[in-house]
């Protein structure tokens, strides 16, 4: 029995992939599985996504791309965070395509002389990574003139896609269109271009271009609170209660004695702490689901444990019962994000440390 587990529902991943694929119609669907598939286990979920409509995969690093290949993913993979100082040989040998975010990156690929397919990452207003407009001509010309390099298209990333009314979305869209026109004027075909992440995909069909890069929604979460596209959350995180013990009025629990019982009652101890990803700042904001009922977490979050107030324990919570930190039977990732002043993206990336992933549904491998 695992003390701490993240259950991943592969049927939910399959459902979400099919739903997104249907929603974007003829547009290609790139499934973003960086950060180990947003915490779901990239190799395992990617294979389910591939079987249910994903046309290609997006990762941040070369290592993530290599791990996908090792997991048996055959479809195209694009990696967009890499350094010209890195050894690219292994990644290029297994056909990992690269995003090119600067002149320095373009030069490195030209000098490498190895056949490579690339997508140029143009900065259209995010001002994070991406080729500055002043360098567009230089990068596009360098890549165009290198016979061993194939430019498949351009991509860019929206700063405010989760605020559909924000005028910066249209400004970026316009800049992106200008970059595509420029590439074509310079003689590059750029057949596959992409701008939209999950919120862009769901709210701006006019900006889909030839491909959308979707992450969060494939894991079953809405990128904008209040939207409902019928997605199914794929992850639940839970621990097995290690102790249920009495507490008397005036007694406190956990370090610093920051919570004191006002009545006779019961506490449950759950073996998950900040070493497993629960930030100390969640103190008093997290409610843990046990037997379908929510109970408040109380006192300091420790390295390995949290304490939950069971009140009078009228439902007879016992050691080894499952305590859901988020997901089915507990707070939703959305509710926990709202309670802890963050976004659902961060919540699903939380389980780390001693958590074991348990896969349910899908094709049993
Ligand atoms: C460049 C890029 N494209 C696409 C995505 C996917 O975004 P989302 O999870 O909102 O679909 C990300 C994620 O942050 C990203 O960094």
Tab-separated table of N, CA, C and O in Angstrom, residues 20 23-24 27 158-177 193-214 217 222-224 227 229:
chain	number	residue	atom	x	y	z
A	20	UNK	N	-10.702	17.750	-27.346
A	20	UNK	CA	-9.936	18.879	-27.897
A	20	UNK	C	-9.714	18.710	-29.399
A	20	UNK	O	-9.820	19.665	-30.162
A	23	UNK	N	-12.788	19.612	-31.146
A	23	UNK	CA	-13.032	21.052	-31.048
A	23	UNK	C	-12.184	21.852	-32.040
A	23	UNK	O	-12.627	22.864	-32.569
A	24	UNK	N	-10.963	21.406	-32.318
A	24	UNK	CA	-10.106	22.197	-33.215
A	24	UNK	C	-10.243	21.782	-34.681
A	24	UNK	O	-9.628	22.390	-35.555
A	27	UNK	N	-7.390	21.506	-37.537
A	27	UNK	CA	-6.127	22.037	-37.000
A	27	UNK	C	-5.367	20.924	-36.291
A	27	UNK	O	-5.968	20.088	-35.610
A	158	UNK	N	1.246	33.526	-26.190
A	158	UNK	CA	0.437	34.671	-25.765
A	158	UNK	C	0.663	34.980	-24.279
A	158	UNK	O	0.719	34.077	-23.444
A	159	UNK	N	0.756	36.250	-23.963
A	159	UNK	CA	0.979	36.660	-22.570
A	159	UNK	C	-0.315	36.628	-21.758
A	159	UNK	O	-0.292	36.356	-20.557
A	160	UNK	N	-1.442	36.912	-22.398
A	160	UNK	CA	-2.695	37.116	-21.655
A	160	UNK	C	-3.849	36.311	-22.255
A	160	UNK	O	-4.993	36.778	-22.250
A	161	UNK	N	-3.566	35.108	-22.718
A	161	UNK	CA	-4.630	34.312	-23.343
A	161	UNK	C	-5.736	33.990	-22.348
A	161	UNK	O	-6.886	33.776	-22.732
A	162	UNK	N	-5.396	33.960	-21.053
A	162	UNK	CA	-6.423	33.667	-20.051
A	162	UNK	C	-7.270	34.895	-19.720
A	162	UNK	O	-8.139	34.844	-18.851
A	163	UNK	N	-7.023	36.003	-20.412
A	163	UNK	CA	-7.882	37.201	-20.307
A	163	UNK	C	-8.334	37.527	-21.726
A	163	UNK	O	-7.741	38.374	-22.403
A	164	UNK	N	-9.383	36.839	-22.201
A	164	UNK	CA	-9.744	36.979	-23.622
A	164	UNK	C	-10.013	38.416	-24.052
A	164	UNK	O	-9.851	38.737	-25.221
A	165	UNK	N	-10.409	39.274	-23.107
A	165	UNK	CA	-10.717	40.658	-23.488
A	165	UNK	C	-9.476	41.532	-23.568
A	165	UNK	O	-9.554	42.689	-23.986
A	166	UNK	N	-8.347	41.017	-23.131
A	166	UNK	CA	-7.139	41.852	-23.089
A	166	UNK	C	-6.678	42.183	-24.513
A	166	UNK	O	-6.426	41.292	-25.317
A	167	UNK	N	-6.546	43.492	-24.820
A	167	UNK	CA	-6.186	43.875	-26.201
A	167	UNK	C	-4.812	43.373	-26.629
A	167	UNK	O	-4.506	43.345	-27.817
A	168	UNK	N	-3.986	42.957	-25.673
A	168	UNK	CA	-2.647	42.492	-26.065
A	168	UNK	C	-2.737	41.211	-26.893
A	168	UNK	O	-1.826	40.906	-27.673
A	169	UNK	N	-3.841	40.439	-26.734
A	169	UNK	CA	-3.987	39.226	-27.553
A	169	UNK	C	-4.055	39.587	-29.041
A	169	UNK	O	-3.410	38.945	-29.874
A	170	UNK	N	-4.829	40.602	-29.351
A	170	UNK	CA	-4.945	41.004	-30.759
A	170	UNK	C	-3.648	41.600	-31.272
A	170	UNK	O	-3.272	41.391	-32.425
A	171	UNK	N	-2.969	42.350	-30.386
A	171	UNK	CA	-1.685	42.932	-30.815
A	171	UNK	C	-0.687	41.823	-31.139
A	171	UNK	O	-0.008	41.851	-32.158
A	172	UNK	N	-0.639	40.802	-30.258
A	172	UNK	CA	0.291	39.698	-30.518
A	172	UNK	C	-0.098	38.938	-31.783
A	172	UNK	O	0.759	38.515	-32.559
A	173	UNK	N	-1.413	38.755	-31.966
A	173	UNK	CA	-1.891	38.028	-33.149
A	173	UNK	C	-1.464	38.752	-34.431
A	173	UNK	O	-1.047	38.136	-35.408
A	174	UNK	N	-1.572	40.087	-34.373
A	174	UNK	CA	-1.189	40.901	-35.529
A	174	UNK	C	0.317	40.793	-35.802
A	174	UNK	O	0.750	40.626	-36.943
A	175	UNK	N	1.103	40.864	-34.723
A	175	UNK	CA	2.559	40.747	-34.877
A	175	UNK	C	2.927	39.370	-35.436
A	175	UNK	O	3.836	39.240	-36.253
A	176	UNK	N	2.207	38.352	-34.979
A	176	UNK	CA	2.500	36.990	-35.438
A	176	UNK	C	2.215	36.872	-36.937
A	176	UNK	O	2.988	36.314	-37.703
A	177	UNK	N	1.101	37.416	-37.325
A	177	UNK	CA	0.723	37.395	-38.751
A	177	UNK	C	1.811	38.088	-39.588
A	177	UNK	O	2.212	37.625	-40.640
A	193	UNK	N	2.158	26.901	-38.476
A	193	UNK	CA	2.437	27.976	-37.508
A	193	UNK	C	1.496	27.850	-36.318
A	193	UNK	O	0.367	27.377	-36.467
A	194	UNK	N	1.964	28.288	-35.144
A	194	UNK	CA	1.093	28.143	-33.961
A	194	UNK	C	1.309	29.205	-32.904
A	194	UNK	O	2.438	29.632	-32.650
A	195	UNK	N	0.185	29.599	-32.315
A	195	UNK	CA	0.178	30.697	-31.346
A	195	UNK	C	-0.580	30.322	-30.072
A	195	UNK	O	-0.308	30.860	-29.010
A	196	UNK	N	-1.541	29.390	-30.181
A	196	UNK	CA	-2.503	29.207	-29.081
A	196	UNK	C	-2.116	28.107	-28.090
A	196	UNK	O	-1.857	26.970	-28.474
A	197	UNK	N	-2.170	28.448	-26.803
A	197	UNK	CA	-2.123	27.469	-25.711
A	197	UNK	C	-3.582	27.094	-25.375
A	197	UNK	O	-4.498	27.394	-26.159
A	198	UNK	N	-3.831	26.498	-24.214
A	198	UNK	CA	-5.216	26.083	-23.904
A	198	UNK	C	-6.213	27.245	-23.926
A	198	UNK	O	-7.235	27.163	-24.621
A	199	UNK	N	-5.948	28.337	-23.165
A	199	UNK	CA	-6.973	29.395	-23.189
A	199	UNK	C	-7.150	30.004	-24.574
A	199	UNK	O	-8.283	30.317	-24.982
A	200	UNK	N	-6.072	30.148	-25.332
A	200	UNK	CA	-6.195	30.678	-26.688
A	200	UNK	C	-7.008	29.733	-27.564
A	200	UNK	O	-7.875	30.148	-28.327
A	201	UNK	N	-6.732	28.439	-27.418
A	201	UNK	CA	-7.435	27.442	-28.220
A	201	UNK	C	-8.931	27.465	-27.937
A	201	UNK	O	-9.759	27.368	-28.844
A	202	UNK	N	-9.275	27.595	-26.649
A	202	UNK	CA	-10.696	27.513	-26.272
A	202	UNK	C	-11.469	28.799	-26.539
A	202	UNK	O	-12.685	28.761	-26.691
A	203	UNK	N	-10.763	29.937	-26.579
A	203	UNK	CA	-11.514	31.196	-26.713
A	203	UNK	C	-11.277	31.926	-28.027
A	203	UNK	O	-12.013	32.845	-28.351
A	204	UNK	N	-10.215	31.541	-28.769
A	204	UNK	CA	-9.902	32.286	-29.995
A	204	UNK	C	-9.696	31.363	-31.194
A	204	UNK	O	-8.583	31.213	-31.699
A	205	UNK	N	-10.793	30.748	-31.680
A	205	UNK	CA	-10.647	29.873	-32.847
A	205	UNK	C	-10.045	30.600	-34.053
A	205	UNK	O	-9.442	29.968	-34.915
A	206	UNK	N	-10.206	31.924	-34.071
A	206	UNK	CA	-9.648	32.688	-35.200
A	206	UNK	C	-8.116	32.716	-35.176
A	206	UNK	O	-7.494	33.107	-36.156
A	207	UNK	N	-7.512	32.302	-34.061
A	207	UNK	CA	-6.048	32.345	-33.962
A	207	UNK	C	-5.413	30.955	-33.991
A	207	UNK	O	-4.246	30.792	-33.631
A	208	UNK	N	-6.188	29.948	-34.388
A	208	UNK	CA	-5.649	28.582	-34.340
A	208	UNK	C	-4.508	28.319	-35.337
A	208	UNK	O	-3.704	27.421	-35.116
A	209	UNK	N	-4.465	29.069	-36.430
A	209	UNK	CA	-3.483	28.794	-37.503
A	209	UNK	C	-3.533	27.306	-37.881
A	209	UNK	O	-4.615	26.730	-37.913
A	210	UNK	N	-2.365	26.685	-38.083
A	210	UNK	CA	-2.396	25.284	-38.549
A	210	UNK	C	-2.277	24.295	-37.402
A	210	UNK	O	-2.448	23.086	-37.593
A	211	UNK	N	-1.948	24.790	-36.212
A	211	UNK	CA	-1.697	23.879	-35.080
A	211	UNK	C	-1.967	24.635	-33.780
A	211	UNK	O	-1.750	25.851	-33.704
A	212	UNK	N	-2.460	23.915	-32.777
A	212	UNK	CA	-2.573	24.514	-31.431
A	212	UNK	C	-1.704	23.698	-30.467
A	212	UNK	O	-1.569	22.486	-30.616
A	213	UNK	N	-1.119	24.396	-29.480
A	213	UNK	CA	-0.237	23.748	-28.484
A	213	UNK	C	-0.984	23.699	-27.162
A	213	UNK	O	-1.054	24.681	-26.436
A	214	UNK	N	-1.575	22.559	-26.859
A	214	UNK	CA	-2.465	22.475	-25.706
A	214	UNK	C	-1.844	21.633	-24.600
A	214	UNK	O	-1.416	20.506	-24.828
A	217	UNK	N	-5.580	21.763	-20.654
A	217	UNK	CA	-6.917	21.211	-20.926
A	217	UNK	C	-6.882	19.708	-21.149
A	217	UNK	O	-7.855	19.011	-20.857
A	222	UNK	N	-9.859	23.565	-16.812
A	222	UNK	CA	-10.165	24.756	-17.596
A	222	UNK	C	-9.109	25.823	-17.301
A	222	UNK	O	-8.814	26.094	-16.135
A	223	UNK	N	-8.572	26.460	-18.333
A	223	UNK	CA	-7.544	27.478	-18.100
A	223	UNK	C	-8.119	28.806	-17.608
A	223	UNK	O	-7.378	29.665	-17.149
A	224	UNK	N	-9.435	28.961	-17.751
A	224	UNK	CA	-10.078	30.194	-17.300
A	224	UNK	C	-11.224	29.791	-16.375
A	224	UNK	O	-12.135	29.062	-16.798
A	227	UNK	N	-15.226	28.590	-17.204
A	227	UNK	CA	-15.515	27.935	-18.482
A	227	UNK	C	-15.873	26.471	-18.206
A	227	UNK	O	-15.459	25.895	-17.199
A	229	UNK	N	-16.059	23.100	-20.683
A	229	UNK	CA	-16.065	22.410	-21.973
A	229	UNK	C	-16.283	20.910	-21.826
A	229	UNK	O	-16.094	20.163	-22.788
